[in-house]
Tab-separated table of C-alpha atoms in Angstrom:
chain	number	residue	atom	x	y	z
U	25	MET	CA	0.000	0.000	0.000
U	26	ARG	CA	1.280	3.485	-0.851
U	27	ILE	CA	0.364	6.288	1.556
U	28	LEU	CA	0.752	10.049	1.129
U	29	GLY	CA	0.892	12.072	4.334
U	30	ILE	CA	0.242	15.816	4.311
U	31	ASP	CA	1.060	18.510	6.867
U	32	PRO	CA	-0.983	21.373	5.392
U	33	GLY	CA	0.142	24.984	5.269
U	34	THR	CA	0.166	27.841	2.805
U	35	GLY	CA	3.787	28.918	3.322
U	36	ILE	CA	5.176	25.416	3.742
U	37	LEU	CA	3.201	22.244	3.044
U	38	GLY	CA	4.911	19.035	4.101
U	39	PHE	CA	4.452	15.766	2.236
U	40	GLY	CA	5.681	12.258	2.817
U	41	VAL	CA	5.155	9.153	0.698
U	42	ILE	CA	5.629	5.716	2.219
U	43	ASP	CA	5.059	2.146	1.098
U	44	VAL	CA	4.081	-0.667	3.407
U	45	VAL	CA	6.198	-3.657	2.379
U	46	LYS	CA	5.556	-6.917	4.250
U	47	GLY	CA	4.049	-4.935	7.121
U	48	LYS	CA	7.026	-2.554	7.346
U	49	PRO	CA	6.887	1.140	6.373
U	50	VAL	CA	9.481	2.328	3.837
U	51	MET	CA	9.985	5.970	2.835
U	52	VAL	CA	9.591	6.621	-0.891
U	53	ASP	CA	9.759	10.421	-1.015
U	54	ALA	CA	9.343	13.380	1.296
U	55	GLY	CA	9.740	17.118	1.195
U	56	VAL	CA	7.927	20.414	1.253
U	57	ILE	CA	6.080	22.692	-1.122
U	58	ARG	CA	7.009	26.326	-0.425
U	59	THR	CA	5.181	29.459	-1.512
U	60	PRO	CA	6.387	33.078	-1.206
U	61	VAL	CA	5.039	34.997	1.796
U	62	ASN	CA	4.249	38.107	-0.259
U	63	GLN	CA	2.284	36.190	-2.904
U	64	GLU	CA	-1.510	36.440	-3.150
U	65	LEU	CA	-3.309	33.583	-1.384
U	66	SER	CA	-4.955	32.441	-4.630
U	67	ASP	CA	-1.531	32.155	-6.299
U	68	ARG	CA	-0.141	30.251	-3.312
U	69	LEU	CA	-3.074	27.823	-3.454
U	70	LEU	CA	-2.517	27.316	-7.189
U	71	THR	CA	1.148	26.486	-6.554
U	72	ILE	CA	0.141	23.994	-3.844
U	73	HIS	CA	-2.431	22.457	-6.197
U	74	ASN	CA	-0.060	22.113	-9.126
U	75	GLU	CA	2.927	20.776	-7.171
U	76	LEU	CA	0.882	18.377	-5.050
U	77	GLU	CA	-0.888	17.084	-8.134
U	78	GLU	CA	2.518	16.321	-9.685
U	79	ILE	CA	3.438	14.346	-6.551
U	80	ILE	CA	0.170	12.400	-6.676
U	81	VAL	CA	0.543	11.621	-10.378
U	82	GLU	CA	4.188	10.586	-9.962
U	83	HIS	CA	3.780	8.396	-6.865
U	84	LYS	CA	0.204	7.108	-7.310
U	85	PRO	CA	-0.731	6.748	-3.622
U	86	GLU	CA	-3.851	4.846	-2.620
U	87	VAL	CA	-4.403	6.677	0.669
U	88	MET	CA	-3.917	10.308	1.680
U	89	VAL	CA	-3.623	11.195	5.369
U	90	VAL	CA	-4.141	14.882	6.130
U	91	GLU	CA	-3.423	16.509	9.470
U	92	GLN	CA	-6.469	18.341	10.776
U	93	LEU	CA	-6.324	21.906	11.949
U	94	PHE	CA	-6.752	21.309	15.654
U	95	PHE	CA	-5.899	24.612	17.297
U	96	ALA	CA	-4.616	27.933	16.103
U	97	GLN	CA	-3.681	31.038	18.058
U	98	ASN	CA	-3.800	33.214	14.945
U	99	VAL	CA	-7.179	33.286	13.168
U	100	THR	CA	-5.661	34.575	9.911
U	101	THR	CA	-3.196	31.682	9.842
U	102	ALA	CA	-5.961	29.199	10.643
U	103	ILE	CA	-8.060	30.471	7.742
U	104	SER	CA	-5.211	30.282	5.203
U	105	VAL	CA	-4.254	26.772	6.408
U	106	SER	CA	-7.913	25.791	6.030
U	107	HIS	CA	-7.785	26.982	2.422
U	108	ALA	CA	-4.703	24.833	1.832
U	109	ARG	CA	-6.438	21.837	3.448
U	110	GLY	CA	-9.357	22.375	1.065
U	111	VAL	CA	-7.040	22.216	-1.950
U	112	VAL	CA	-5.409	19.064	-0.562
U	113	LEU	CA	-8.711	17.303	0.151
U	114	LEU	CA	-10.104	18.255	-3.260
U	115	LEU	CA	-7.024	16.820	-4.992
U	116	GLY	CA	-7.369	13.617	-2.983
U	117	LYS	CA	-10.988	13.215	-4.079
U	118	LYS	CA	-10.165	14.183	-7.676
U	119	HIS	CA	-7.579	11.379	-7.844
U	120	GLY	CA	-9.787	8.791	-6.125
U	121	LEU	CA	-7.660	8.470	-2.993
U	122	THR	CA	-8.981	7.153	0.287
U	123	LEU	CA	-8.904	10.209	2.561
U	124	VAL	CA	-8.039	9.967	6.248
U	125	GLU	CA	-7.939	12.967	8.580
U	126	LYS	CA	-6.097	12.873	11.902
U	127	THR	CA	-5.628	15.439	14.657
U	128	PRO	CA	-2.084	16.250	15.759
U	129	GLN	CA	-2.770	14.428	19.052
U	130	GLN	CA	-3.930	11.288	17.237
U	131	ILE	CA	-0.764	11.337	15.128
U	132	LYS	CA	1.472	11.838	18.175
U	133	GLN	CA	-0.303	9.031	20.027
U	134	ALA	CA	0.105	6.639	17.092
U	135	ILE	CA	3.784	7.421	16.524
U	136	THR	CA	5.128	7.884	20.057
U	137	GLY	CA	2.433	6.411	22.294
U	138	TYR	CA	2.002	9.841	23.902
U	139	GLY	CA	-0.475	12.437	22.605
U	140	LYS	CA	1.583	15.379	23.847
U	141	ALA	CA	4.962	14.370	22.413
U	142	THR	CA	7.403	17.140	21.523
U	143	LYS	CA	8.562	17.922	17.975
U	144	ALA	CA	11.947	16.363	18.766
U	145	GLN	CA	10.334	13.159	20.066
U	146	MET	CA	8.131	12.949	16.971
U	147	GLN	CA	11.047	13.466	14.587
U	148	GLU	CA	13.103	10.802	16.324
U	149	MET	CA	10.265	8.262	16.259
U	150	VAL	CA	9.622	8.948	12.557
U	151	ARG	CA	13.333	8.300	11.969
U	152	VAL	CA	13.158	5.050	13.969
U	153	HIS	CA	9.920	3.784	12.345
U	154	LEU	CA	11.323	4.392	8.856
U	155	GLY	CA	14.868	3.183	9.615
U	156	LEU	CA	16.417	6.475	8.500
U	157	SER	CA	19.960	7.518	9.401
U	158	GLU	CA	18.852	11.108	10.146
U	159	ILE	CA	15.634	12.788	11.208
U	160	PRO	CA	13.597	14.125	8.283
U	161	LYS	CA	13.813	17.900	7.906
U	162	PRO	CA	12.196	20.366	7.963
U	163	ASP	CA	9.588	19.733	10.688
U	164	ASP	CA	6.761	19.895	8.148
U	165	CYS	CA	8.262	16.982	6.226
U	166	ALA	CA	8.617	14.889	9.412
U	167	ASP	CA	5.028	15.751	10.380
U	168	ALA	CA	3.754	14.604	6.984
U	169	LEU	CA	5.658	11.302	7.272
U	170	ALA	CA	4.219	10.863	10.778
U	171	ALA	CA	0.711	11.344	9.383
U	172	ALA	CA	1.362	8.682	6.746
U	173	LEU	CA	2.747	6.308	9.378
U	174	THR	CA	-0.553	6.416	11.291
U	175	VAL	CA	-2.160	4.384	8.500
U	176	ALA	CA	0.864	2.144	7.941
């Protein structure tokens, strides 16, 4: 099974693609989609759409796991992230993927066994689960891989 994990954002959107081979998760690809801060939101969303669609077409995942917006201190940021999540979910439906949404706490619980794990703990457990020599960077990339691992 091929799984695409997404850590949504308008400035930086993390993605991680993993395969489950004989019950073991294996990283296929991971990275981030970046958009310029001074760019109009509609242009940023178009960039996210186009680049994420290329990733979906290239890797052909069956499942997409998207981190839910659980809490935001800044309403403006929450709204723009919600727009990005909408683009992501629409692309998932457009390409016939099974969509799974998880809260940050659910992802932390699944990966570390503790729903309030720190970023450093999460990154280390993603590294361990995937057998990587180094933690995935940036944080958004590690978060996307963690989301994918919840289904693996």
